[in-house]
Amino acid sequence: MMWSFFSRDSSKDFPYDIGEPVAGFDNYSIWTLHKAKRKGTLEEVSVFVYDIRSGSETKSELAKAALKRLKTLRHPSILQYLDSLETDKMLYVATEAVEPLGTYFTKLATDSVQKGLYLAWGIFQITRALSFLNNDGNLRHNNVSAWSVFVNSSGEWKLGSLEYVSAADGNPMPPAKIPVTLEVYDAPEKNDPTKLKAATKCSVDMWGLGCLVWEAFNGVLKQRSNLKDIEHIPKSLQSLYCELVGASPSNRPNPADIITRCRKPGGFFKNDLVDTLLFLEEIQIKDKAEKNRFFSGLTTHLENFPDNVCKHKILPQLITAYEYGDAGSAVLAPMFKLGKLLDEVEYQKRIVPCVVKLFASTDRVTRSRLLQQLDLFIAHLQPPVVNEQIFPQVAHGFLDTNATIREQTVKSIIHLAPKLNYNNLNVEVLRHFARLQARDDQGGIRTNTTVCLGKIAPHLHPQVRQRVLVSAFIRAMRDPFPPARVAGVLALAATQQYFLLSEVANRVLPSLCSLSVDPEKTVRDPAFKTIRGFLGKLEKVSEDPSLRETMEADVHTATPSIGNAAATWAGWAVTAVTAKFYRSQSDSSRPRPPLTGRNLSKPASLEQPSSSSLSTTTSSVTSMTSLEHESNDTSASASDYGNNDWDNENWGEMDTSQDPSSPLAASSNNGQLITTNPLNEVRDGWDNEEWGSLEEDPCEEEEQAEQEQQQQQLARQSISSTTSSSQQQQRPLLPHQHQQQLQQHELNDLIEPLAKLNSHNTLSPSRQQLRPKELANLSSSANTSPTTPGALTNCNNISPPTSHLNNSTHNANWNSDSWADGEFEPLDEPGLGNSKLDEARRKREEKKLQRQRELEARRAQRATGPLKLGAKKL
């Protein structure tokens, strides 16, 4: 028992599991190199093993001297020592995981550019290590070759094999080396003692550096005479190489001088890889401006860098720079690009926590960059992370005052939709989309909201999809911005498999037909194409009713077949809508103001669209290049707005200069503000399904009541300023303003009889009262049509919606927060004579009291519970 205790193998106490040896290394060293792993953590390391029993006393002394030097010498370019164990039989030295450069040559990339950059970095590191030994440590290495240099997992070259290190002021004679295969690297002065007098403290190591340079471009050195062959050595290095392998020791340069010479412009060490890695080593002392410039230009250089250097050297530095420094958002692009090199486990561990932290940032530039590059990392995000940590932060962008953030937030839903849960996708996203499509002042954002809705349609719940799509796309077709109308048409065609045939006949086709006379040809062309497609679909079902079930198969399907949609007549629209968003001019970079907390303003000169062509425009939505003032001015062609460019790979900003709904679009060429009648804002009609809007405006009724009271006051002023003569046919012509006010007053008198007439129709009770905005349309129609006393004789003949192409009523009812159709269209009614003014005033007062009671009842009803999706908006 006692004997077994003393005879126990002490190597079992060594905390590393030693693996297989590295072949070929023992031919050039007294050590054998083994791959190993740390016990417990399984961290990969390398273990140098020396067998004391089979070695001579000289070898043992060399091994112990190497261990001593390795423990005491610490430098980024010298092999890193971890642990050691010495027994009476073996000597173990654990270091970072490395591989001899002599065997690593076969793994170098064949690409000449990448190989040249990498070899320059490796030779630079060894030169830096020799400068540390010769100049700072006053030591000589005496054994520089491809077999004394080791490469770690990051691709860094580390100087090892310290068995022959000696003092620089000692005997200049190079030591005898074991094994004899290392003698090929001996300097010529070893065999010529007369030259030793000219030797310097670094002359021997510079000879070895010359041998290393030759091996880097030609392979392992077999005989000394091969050093004369300089064919494969770069021209920028040939003169220095000749100095290194010169016969005279005094002519060999100092390693510090080599670094200085080769780091100058045009030098061998002056390249993108060396510059990048040196900057990362010194990043803690760089200011913020230098960091931003560095990271902004890094992405373009990564293609030429070796993968192991990018993965293990650059990427960890980027993550650290963002988490613990002030690197800013510029670090995101290279970080996400290099993240592709990681496996899934590493990505979840290193990148995903950083992404979650970034989405919580309040910096607009950071948020915009994240949204733009979402496609680079969305595949690695798990649905719980997306719904609980990512989406709540993204949703804030829908309400951002800056148009760039709103634009990028809309686009990001394309990538997030497959991983969103029911509430986030079918409630929250659609609520924000309804508001953006109705109220956003940027025409491009309204356009892309429609495009995005068409893209995410397969992911929506079938019932929500059936209720929302048609109403949303019809409203888009009434948008005053031409590309928005094109988007509505294309979206209808691309999602045609989700519509019931009854919807196609009763809602879709009537809306499409109104676009057949659109002033823009880019709108008319896809409209005609879509109309023909829907008519052909209805005709086929009419001829063969059994096809109805097949054509409506995807309406109630949770996961419809996309392939089936693409194979139908609407395949062209599927390609257009599912390719990319509406193309704008963010890709044509130009100087723009930086991001602020306010909406960005448009240029002073705006052009209105014409029926022949769309003018070249600029956008109020900036791209990322404008945020950093790094762009040049270019312009876009008129073809950018055609439906053929919907599959362009560039997203960029949205063009809104042609958007009449934008606040700044009212300025005329003369610089005068063109005011529009607020009464022309009419709610979206077509409320057949009564599913209501996705959000509630509590102040809407109050605002309408105030507008009505103002109109009534204007009418009273008009009445008091006009004559009370009873001669209606010979009444003098009033001033224009008073005439409009009087006509408005006369139209108010139509409320009661028209409400009674509507009660006899088949319309639902919720539509028996005209809204104030509909009265505005009555006013506008009364201003443009003659008044005939007999116009009310046939109130059941309510005409279909008139063309929206008239300039005075152009798309007047597209701007509504609800994706629902079916309200009254304005009626052309005649004005009544002044003899009825007294009666009208009495009715007006009664109606005012009635409306106040209704408002109070609605407020009380709204307070009883929360607004639900599908509730009718009052």
Tab-separated table of C-alpha atoms in Angstrom, residues 405-826:
chain	number	residue	atom	x	y	z
A	405	ILE	CA	-36.915	55.362	-38.101
A	406	ARG	CA	-40.569	54.928	-39.076
A	407	GLU	CA	-39.538	53.798	-42.538
A	408	GLN	CA	-37.018	51.240	-41.302
A	409	THR	CA	-39.435	49.997	-38.644
A	410	VAL	CA	-42.057	49.225	-41.290
A	411	LYS	CA	-39.508	47.303	-43.347
A	412	SER	CA	-38.281	45.336	-40.342
A	413	ILE	CA	-41.669	43.668	-39.907
A	414	ILE	CA	-40.937	41.626	-43.029
A	415	HIS	CA	-38.195	39.779	-41.144
A	416	LEU	CA	-39.930	39.727	-37.755
A	417	ALA	CA	-43.388	38.565	-38.910
A	418	PRO	CA	-42.615	34.792	-39.099
A	419	LYS	CA	-41.524	34.853	-35.438
A	420	LEU	CA	-44.190	37.147	-33.960
A	421	ASN	CA	-47.023	35.738	-31.872
A	422	TYR	CA	-50.710	36.328	-32.583
A	423	ASN	CA	-51.122	39.488	-30.527
A	424	ASN	CA	-47.970	41.209	-31.721
A	425	LEU	CA	-48.611	40.498	-35.411
A	426	ASN	CA	-52.396	40.545	-35.789
A	427	VAL	CA	-53.134	43.290	-33.271
A	428	GLU	CA	-50.150	45.512	-32.555
A	429	VAL	CA	-48.546	45.555	-36.010
A	430	LEU	CA	-51.846	46.054	-37.842
A	431	ARG	CA	-52.848	48.823	-35.455
A	432	HIS	CA	-49.684	50.735	-36.276
A	433	PHE	CA	-49.985	49.948	-39.993
A	434	ALA	CA	-53.532	51.343	-40.093
A	435	ARG	CA	-52.373	54.589	-38.543
A	436	LEU	CA	-49.306	54.930	-40.786
A	437	GLN	CA	-51.238	54.213	-43.969
A	438	ALA	CA	-53.845	56.815	-43.062
A	439	ARG	CA	-51.956	59.591	-41.309
A	440	ASP	CA	-48.268	59.518	-42.128
A	441	ASP	CA	-47.232	62.635	-44.022
A	442	GLN	CA	-44.559	60.731	-45.996
A	443	GLY	CA	-46.006	59.209	-49.147
A	444	GLY	CA	-43.198	56.685	-49.359
A	445	ILE	CA	-43.892	55.379	-45.869
A	446	ARG	CA	-47.581	54.987	-46.723
A	447	THR	CA	-46.533	53.145	-49.868
A	448	ASN	CA	-44.210	50.777	-48.052
A	449	THR	CA	-46.814	50.113	-45.387
A	450	THR	CA	-49.033	48.729	-48.134
A	451	VAL	CA	-46.152	46.755	-49.628
A	452	CYS	CA	-45.250	45.336	-46.223
A	453	LEU	CA	-48.852	44.332	-45.552
A	454	GLY	CA	-48.864	42.411	-48.816
A	455	LYS	CA	-45.603	40.698	-47.872
A	456	ILE	CA	-46.730	39.566	-44.421
A	457	ALA	CA	-50.191	38.446	-45.579
A	458	PRO	CA	-49.269	34.704	-45.435
A	459	HIS	CA	-48.384	35.069	-41.746
A	460	LEU	CA	-51.636	36.787	-40.688
A	461	HIS	CA	-54.456	34.886	-39.053
A	462	PRO	CA	-57.018	33.892	-41.738
A	463	GLN	CA	-59.915	35.778	-40.127
A	464	VAL	CA	-57.837	38.914	-39.630
A	465	ARG	CA	-56.451	38.621	-43.131
A	466	GLN	CA	-59.900	38.365	-44.689
A	467	ARG	CA	-61.134	41.381	-42.748
A	468	VAL	CA	-58.152	43.656	-43.320
A	469	LEU	CA	-56.525	43.110	-46.705
A	470	VAL	CA	-59.201	44.313	-49.107
A	471	SER	CA	-60.071	47.390	-47.050
A	472	ALA	CA	-56.421	48.336	-46.610
A	473	PHE	CA	-55.528	47.929	-50.276
A	474	ILE	CA	-58.618	49.800	-51.449
A	475	ARG	CA	-57.700	52.706	-49.231
A	476	ALA	CA	-54.163	52.644	-50.657
A	477	MET	CA	-55.661	52.984	-54.143
A	478	ARG	CA	-57.231	56.273	-53.066
A	479	ASP	CA	-53.957	57.718	-51.822
A	480	PRO	CA	-52.941	60.981	-53.554
A	481	PHE	CA	-49.375	59.636	-53.887
A	482	PRO	CA	-49.162	57.718	-57.219
A	483	PRO	CA	-46.744	54.990	-56.061
A	484	ALA	CA	-49.072	54.305	-53.123
A	485	ARG	CA	-51.901	53.630	-55.563
A	486	VAL	CA	-49.633	51.351	-57.561
A	487	ALA	CA	-48.778	49.520	-54.349
A	488	GLY	CA	-52.449	48.978	-53.598
A	489	VAL	CA	-53.064	47.526	-57.061
A	490	LEU	CA	-50.057	45.224	-56.959
A	491	ALA	CA	-50.865	44.093	-53.427
A	492	LEU	CA	-54.412	43.167	-54.455
A	493	ALA	CA	-53.100	41.098	-57.337
A	494	ALA	CA	-50.328	39.452	-55.329
A	495	THR	CA	-52.714	38.388	-52.543
A	496	GLN	CA	-55.634	37.447	-54.775
A	497	GLN	CA	-55.823	33.893	-53.384
A	498	TYR	CA	-57.002	35.300	-50.027
A	499	PHE	CA	-60.177	36.945	-51.392
A	500	LEU	CA	-63.626	35.429	-51.673
A	501	LEU	CA	-65.051	35.675	-55.161
A	502	SER	CA	-67.964	37.694	-53.814
A	503	GLU	CA	-65.466	40.227	-52.467
A	504	VAL	CA	-63.751	40.374	-55.817
A	505	ALA	CA	-66.995	41.142	-57.619
A	506	ASN	CA	-68.502	43.565	-55.102
A	507	ARG	CA	-65.504	45.435	-53.737
A	508	VAL	CA	-62.245	44.782	-55.545
A	509	LEU	CA	-63.263	45.249	-59.163
A	510	PRO	CA	-65.328	48.441	-58.587
A	511	SER	CA	-62.358	50.024	-56.861
A	512	LEU	CA	-59.933	48.936	-59.561
A	513	CYS	CA	-62.152	50.307	-62.306
A	514	SER	CA	-61.897	53.797	-60.845
A	515	LEU	CA	-58.142	53.642	-61.454
A	516	SER	CA	-58.615	52.932	-65.139
A	517	VAL	CA	-58.813	56.701	-65.700
A	518	ASP	CA	-56.059	57.622	-63.263
A	519	PRO	CA	-53.948	60.571	-64.488
A	520	GLU	CA	-50.752	58.508	-64.074
A	521	LYS	CA	-50.046	55.835	-66.669
A	522	THR	CA	-47.903	53.968	-64.147
A	523	VAL	CA	-51.116	53.477	-62.155
A	524	ARG	CA	-53.410	52.691	-65.065
A	525	ASP	CA	-51.241	49.940	-66.549
A	526	PRO	CA	-51.179	47.613	-63.520
A	527	ALA	CA	-54.829	48.465	-62.838
A	528	PHE	CA	-55.919	47.223	-66.279
A	529	LYS	CA	-53.738	44.156	-65.917
A	530	THR	CA	-55.220	43.324	-62.541
A	531	ILE	CA	-58.785	43.953	-63.715
A	532	ARG	CA	-58.295	41.510	-66.596
A	533	GLY	CA	-56.905	38.940	-64.184
A	534	PHE	CA	-59.790	39.180	-61.730
A	535	LEU	CA	-62.357	39.125	-64.557
A	536	GLY	CA	-60.719	36.026	-65.977
A	537	LYS	CA	-60.899	34.379	-62.579
A	538	LEU	CA	-64.619	35.157	-62.241
A	539	GLU	CA	-65.273	33.993	-65.799
A	540	LYS	CA	-63.643	30.627	-65.164
A	541	VAL	CA	-65.800	30.077	-62.095
A	542	SER	CA	-68.870	31.111	-64.054
A	543	GLU	CA	-68.119	28.496	-66.699
A	544	ASP	CA	-67.139	25.830	-64.184
A	545	PRO	CA	-68.613	26.450	-60.684
A	546	SER	CA	-66.624	23.527	-59.296
A	547	LEU	CA	-63.484	25.700	-59.485
A	548	ARG	CA	-64.853	28.032	-56.814
A	549	GLU	CA	-63.734	25.807	-53.952
A	550	THR	CA	-60.250	25.499	-55.394
A	551	MET	CA	-59.835	29.231	-55.955
A	552	GLU	CA	-60.993	30.012	-52.403
A	553	ALA	CA	-58.964	27.240	-50.798
A	554	ASP	CA	-56.386	29.605	-49.274
A	555	VAL	CA	-58.861	32.114	-47.850
A	556	HIS	CA	-59.279	30.269	-44.561
A	557	THR	CA	-55.920	28.488	-44.546
A	558	ALA	CA	-53.407	29.446	-41.881
A	559	THR	CA	-50.398	28.481	-44.029
A	560	PRO	CA	-51.422	29.031	-47.664
A	561	SER	CA	-49.352	27.751	-50.522
A	562	ILE	CA	-47.150	30.535	-51.861
A	563	GLY	CA	-46.214	28.407	-54.829
A	564	ASN	CA	-49.862	28.128	-55.797
A	565	ALA	CA	-50.163	31.910	-55.801
A	566	ALA	CA	-47.098	32.414	-57.921
A	567	ALA	CA	-48.359	29.935	-60.499
A	568	THR	CA	-51.584	31.855	-61.103
A	569	TRP	CA	-52.284	34.798	-63.388
A	570	ALA	CA	-51.073	37.142	-60.626
A	571	GLY	CA	-47.555	35.760	-60.572
A	572	TRP	CA	-46.199	39.017	-61.979
A	573	ALA	CA	-47.598	40.922	-59.010
A	574	VAL	CA	-46.305	38.348	-56.551
A	575	THR	CA	-42.840	38.873	-57.979
A	576	ALA	CA	-43.177	42.633	-57.746
A	577	VAL	CA	-44.529	42.776	-54.202
A	578	THR	CA	-42.469	39.974	-52.655
A	579	ALA	CA	-39.157	41.189	-54.076
A	580	LYS	CA	-38.306	44.456	-52.352
A	581	PHE	CA	-39.933	47.620	-51.155
A	582	TYR	CA	-40.770	50.656	-53.232
A	583	ARG	CA	-37.525	52.045	-54.565
A	584	SER	CA	-36.523	55.511	-53.489
A	585	GLN	CA	-33.463	57.676	-53.765
A	586	SER	CA	-31.586	56.809	-50.601
A	587	ASP	CA	-29.263	54.738	-52.734
A	588	SER	CA	-28.362	57.878	-54.621
A	589	SER	CA	-26.364	59.342	-51.830
A	590	ARG	CA	-26.191	63.057	-51.346
A	591	PRO	CA	-25.549	65.470	-48.470
A	592	ARG	CA	-28.460	65.672	-46.098
A	593	PRO	CA	-29.045	67.106	-42.626
A	594	PRO	CA	-28.398	64.794	-39.678
A	595	LEU	CA	-31.057	62.981	-37.713
A	596	THR	CA	-32.902	65.116	-35.195
A	597	GLY	CA	-35.935	64.716	-33.039
A	598	ARG	CA	-38.114	66.490	-35.581
A	599	ASN	CA	-39.582	65.457	-38.881
A	600	LEU	CA	-37.148	66.180	-41.643
A	601	SER	CA	-38.225	68.903	-44.031
A	602	LYS	CA	-38.522	68.670	-47.769
A	603	PRO	CA	-36.563	70.673	-50.291
A	604	ALA	CA	-38.004	74.038	-51.193
A	605	SER	CA	-38.788	73.129	-54.787
A	606	LEU	CA	-41.476	70.513	-55.279
A	607	GLU	CA	-42.951	69.331	-58.541
A	608	GLN	CA	-46.439	67.990	-59.012
A	609	PRO	CA	-46.888	64.709	-60.900
A	610	SER	CA	-48.060	64.872	-64.453
A	611	SER	CA	-49.961	62.385	-66.534
A	612	SER	CA	-47.059	61.928	-68.902
A	613	SER	CA	-44.171	61.340	-66.560
A	614	LEU	CA	-43.082	61.557	-62.975
A	615	SER	CA	-40.513	64.181	-62.295
A	616	THR	CA	-37.239	63.570	-60.587
A	617	THR	CA	-37.698	64.201	-56.900
A	618	THR	CA	-35.910	64.239	-53.629
A	619	SER	CA	-36.962	62.659	-50.373
A	620	SER	CA	-37.423	63.900	-46.855
A	621	VAL	CA	-36.443	60.543	-45.462
A	622	THR	CA	-32.707	60.165	-45.019
A	623	SER	CA	-30.647	57.063	-45.474
A	624	MET	CA	-27.760	56.086	-43.248
A	625	THR	CA	-25.255	57.761	-45.514
A	626	SER	CA	-26.940	61.074	-44.863
A	627	LEU	CA	-26.711	60.563	-41.123
A	628	GLU	CA	-22.946	60.721	-41.230
A	629	HIS	CA	-22.531	63.290	-44.024
A	630	GLU	CA	-20.608	60.886	-46.224
A	631	SER	CA	-22.596	60.997	-49.424
A	632	ASN	CA	-22.422	62.792	-52.750
A	633	ASP	CA	-25.274	64.356	-54.685
A	634	THR	CA	-26.896	62.294	-57.401
A	635	SER	CA	-30.368	62.171	-58.859
A	636	ALA	CA	-32.882	59.485	-59.679
A	637	SER	CA	-34.568	58.900	-62.976
A	638	ALA	CA	-38.249	59.043	-63.573
A	639	SER	CA	-38.313	55.302	-64.049
A	640	ASP	CA	-37.632	54.824	-60.356
A	641	TYR	CA	-41.340	55.063	-59.746
A	642	GLY	CA	-42.450	52.533	-62.305
A	643	ASN	CA	-43.846	49.197	-61.247
A	644	ASN	CA	-40.955	47.476	-63.020
A	645	ASP	CA	-38.535	48.690	-60.360
A	646	TRP	CA	-40.289	47.132	-57.394
A	647	ASP	CA	-37.836	44.256	-57.247
A	648	ASN	CA	-34.821	46.507	-56.917
A	649	GLU	CA	-32.377	45.316	-54.283
A	650	ASN	CA	-32.074	48.714	-52.673
A	651	TRP	CA	-34.525	49.866	-50.020
A	652	GLY	CA	-33.373	53.262	-48.937
A	653	GLU	CA	-35.534	56.306	-48.405
A	654	MET	CA	-39.012	57.101	-49.645
A	655	ASP	CA	-39.831	59.793	-52.163
A	656	THR	CA	-42.600	62.118	-51.000
A	657	SER	CA	-42.134	65.255	-53.008
A	658	GLN	CA	-45.085	64.252	-55.173
A	659	ASP	CA	-47.274	63.643	-52.146
A	660	PRO	CA	-50.033	66.260	-51.996
A	661	SER	CA	-50.919	65.084	-48.515
A	662	SER	CA	-47.607	66.184	-47.104
A	663	PRO	CA	-47.753	69.449	-45.187
A	664	LEU	CA	-45.129	71.035	-47.362
A	665	ALA	CA	-46.615	69.870	-50.610
A	666	ALA	CA	-49.034	72.780	-50.600
A	667	SER	CA	-46.440	75.328	-51.563
A	668	SER	CA	-46.787	76.562	-55.105
A	669	ASN	CA	-44.127	77.502	-57.538
A	670	ASN	CA	-44.654	81.131	-56.612
A	671	GLY	CA	-43.886	80.430	-52.987
A	672	GLN	CA	-47.499	81.063	-51.967
A	673	LEU	CA	-49.224	78.604	-49.706
A	674	ILE	CA	-52.114	76.848	-51.425
A	675	THR	CA	-54.667	76.177	-48.716
A	676	THR	CA	-57.064	73.294	-49.072
A	677	ASN	CA	-60.571	73.216	-47.707
A	678	PRO	CA	-60.511	71.134	-44.526
A	679	LEU	CA	-64.049	70.075	-45.307
A	680	ASN	CA	-62.730	68.010	-48.175
A	681	GLU	CA	-61.250	65.473	-45.763
A	682	VAL	CA	-63.813	62.727	-45.985
A	683	ARG	CA	-63.716	59.472	-44.116
A	684	ASP	CA	-63.083	56.256	-45.931
A	685	GLY	CA	-66.380	54.900	-47.167
A	686	TRP	CA	-67.141	51.217	-47.850
A	687	ASP	CA	-67.965	50.127	-44.312
A	688	ASN	CA	-69.807	46.954	-45.356
A	689	GLU	CA	-68.276	44.665	-42.772
A	690	GLU	CA	-68.298	47.185	-39.923
A	691	TRP	CA	-65.079	45.824	-38.395
A	692	GLY	CA	-64.060	49.325	-37.529
A	693	SER	CA	-60.689	50.864	-37.033
A	694	LEU	CA	-57.752	49.558	-35.053
A	695	GLU	CA	-57.419	52.618	-32.860
A	696	GLU	CA	-59.789	55.113	-31.240
A	697	ASP	CA	-59.582	58.872	-31.453
A	698	PRO	CA	-61.392	60.162	-28.334
A	699	CYS	CA	-61.322	63.780	-29.518
A	700	GLU	CA	-62.796	63.173	-32.950
A	701	GLU	CA	-66.439	63.790	-32.065
A	702	GLU	CA	-65.588	66.921	-30.134
A	703	GLU	CA	-63.579	68.276	-33.043
A	704	GLN	CA	-66.445	67.588	-35.441
A	705	ALA	CA	-68.908	69.337	-33.142
A	706	GLU	CA	-66.637	72.365	-32.923
A	707	GLN	CA	-66.296	72.459	-36.713
A	708	GLU	CA	-70.070	72.314	-37.072
A	709	GLN	CA	-70.546	75.162	-34.579
A	710	GLN	CA	-68.019	77.269	-36.484
A	711	GLN	CA	-69.877	76.575	-39.737
A	712	GLN	CA	-73.146	77.573	-38.120
A	713	GLN	CA	-71.656	80.835	-36.837
A	714	LEU	CA	-70.337	81.602	-40.316
A	715	ALA	CA	-73.792	80.906	-41.724
A	716	ARG	CA	-75.435	83.303	-39.236
A	717	GLN	CA	-72.951	86.024	-40.163
A	718	SER	CA	-73.716	85.404	-43.806
A	719	ILE	CA	-77.434	85.652	-43.200
A	720	SER	CA	-77.156	88.894	-41.253
A	721	SER	CA	-75.041	90.498	-43.952
A	722	THR	CA	-77.402	89.701	-46.826
A	723	THR	CA	-80.721	91.275	-47.790
A	724	SER	CA	-83.967	89.822	-46.470
A	725	SER	CA	-85.759	90.406	-49.738
A	726	SER	CA	-88.250	87.703	-50.644
A	727	GLN	CA	-87.513	87.959	-54.370
A	728	GLN	CA	-85.611	84.683	-54.674
A	729	GLN	CA	-85.266	84.652	-58.445
A	730	GLN	CA	-83.895	88.206	-58.628
A	731	ARG	CA	-81.606	87.950	-55.597
A	732	PRO	CA	-78.376	89.962	-56.154
A	733	LEU	CA	-75.106	88.051	-56.387
A	734	LEU	CA	-73.343	87.834	-53.014
A	735	PRO	CA	-69.604	88.097	-52.507
A	736	HIS	CA	-67.845	84.798	-53.019
A	737	GLN	CA	-67.080	84.170	-49.371
A	738	HIS	CA	-70.635	84.950	-48.209
A	739	GLN	CA	-72.058	82.828	-50.985
A	740	GLN	CA	-70.038	79.802	-49.822
A	741	GLN	CA	-71.154	80.406	-46.247
A	742	LEU	CA	-74.777	80.709	-47.288
A	743	GLN	CA	-74.573	77.531	-49.303
A	744	GLN	CA	-73.061	75.751	-46.310
A	745	HIS	CA	-75.936	77.064	-44.197
A	746	GLU	CA	-78.480	75.881	-46.759
A	747	LEU	CA	-76.902	72.419	-46.853
A	748	ASN	CA	-77.228	72.157	-43.083
A	749	ASP	CA	-80.972	72.349	-43.607
A	750	LEU	CA	-80.798	69.134	-45.645
A	751	ILE	CA	-79.795	67.020	-42.677
A	752	GLU	CA	-83.274	66.334	-41.386
A	753	PRO	CA	-85.021	65.454	-44.671
A	754	LEU	CA	-82.040	63.477	-45.932
A	755	ALA	CA	-81.885	61.494	-42.694
A	756	LYS	CA	-85.570	60.669	-43.087
A	757	LEU	CA	-85.048	59.599	-46.669
A	758	ASN	CA	-82.091	57.426	-45.717
A	759	SER	CA	-84.194	55.691	-43.102
A	760	HIS	CA	-86.328	54.228	-45.920
A	761	ASN	CA	-83.292	52.709	-47.616
A	762	THR	CA	-81.790	49.313	-46.874
A	763	LEU	CA	-78.698	50.780	-45.225
A	764	SER	CA	-77.787	49.860	-41.652
A	765	PRO	CA	-78.941	52.125	-38.792
A	766	SER	CA	-75.361	53.052	-38.016
A	767	ARG	CA	-75.238	54.970	-41.299
A	768	GLN	CA	-78.462	56.988	-41.074
A	769	GLN	CA	-76.685	60.181	-40.120
A	770	LEU	CA	-74.297	62.066	-42.274
A	771	ARG	CA	-70.949	62.929	-40.753
A	772	PRO	CA	-69.672	66.499	-40.771
A	773	LYS	CA	-66.977	65.533	-43.212
A	774	GLU	CA	-69.630	64.185	-45.581
A	775	LEU	CA	-71.415	67.514	-45.323
A	776	ALA	CA	-68.208	69.055	-46.487
A	777	ASN	CA	-68.450	67.043	-49.680
A	778	LEU	CA	-72.010	68.242	-50.076
A	779	SER	CA	-70.728	71.777	-49.782
A	780	SER	CA	-68.071	71.231	-52.374
A	781	SER	CA	-70.496	69.621	-54.773
A	782	ALA	CA	-72.971	72.431	-54.252
A	783	ASN	CA	-70.313	74.933	-55.157
A	784	THR	CA	-69.680	73.260	-58.466
A	785	SER	CA	-73.133	72.082	-59.525
A	786	PRO	CA	-76.274	74.086	-60.343
A	787	THR	CA	-79.064	74.023	-57.802
A	788	THR	CA	-82.399	72.732	-59.048
A	789	PRO	CA	-85.439	72.557	-56.822
A	790	GLY	CA	-86.268	69.088	-58.026
A	791	ALA	CA	-83.022	67.430	-57.208
A	792	LEU	CA	-84.442	65.626	-54.179
A	793	THR	CA	-87.292	63.933	-55.997
A	794	ASN	CA	-85.468	60.581	-56.281
A	795	CYS	CA	-83.289	60.078	-53.224
A	796	ASN	CA	-82.889	56.360	-53.743
A	797	ASN	CA	-80.838	56.885	-56.855
A	798	ILE	CA	-77.568	57.250	-54.998
A	799	SER	CA	-74.852	57.325	-57.589
A	800	PRO	CA	-71.715	55.195	-57.203
A	801	PRO	CA	-68.485	56.857	-56.043
A	802	THR	CA	-67.455	59.466	-58.523
A	803	SER	CA	-64.019	59.470	-60.048
A	804	HIS	CA	-61.332	60.609	-57.674
A	805	LEU	CA	-59.409	62.101	-60.510
A	806	ASN	CA	-61.034	65.506	-60.259
A	807	ASN	CA	-58.536	67.915	-58.780
A	808	SER	CA	-61.057	69.349	-56.336
A	809	THR	CA	-62.031	65.961	-54.886
A	810	HIS	CA	-58.908	63.936	-55.666
A	811	ASN	CA	-58.778	60.957	-53.283
A	812	ALA	CA	-60.610	62.971	-50.694
A	813	ASN	CA	-61.559	59.977	-48.553
A	814	TRP	CA	-58.345	57.916	-48.442
A	815	ASN	CA	-57.176	59.413	-45.145
A	816	SER	CA	-58.882	57.358	-42.461
A	817	ASP	CA	-57.591	55.276	-39.595
A	818	SER	CA	-59.974	52.406	-40.288
A	819	TRP	CA	-59.507	49.689	-42.889
A	820	ALA	CA	-63.284	49.463	-43.531
A	821	ASP	CA	-65.502	50.504	-46.414
A	822	GLY	CA	-69.139	51.336	-47.052
A	823	GLU	CA	-70.088	54.809	-45.893
A	824	PHE	CA	-72.177	57.260	-47.878
A	825	GLU	CA	-70.770	59.062	-50.817
A	826	PRO	CA	-71.625	62.758	-51.089
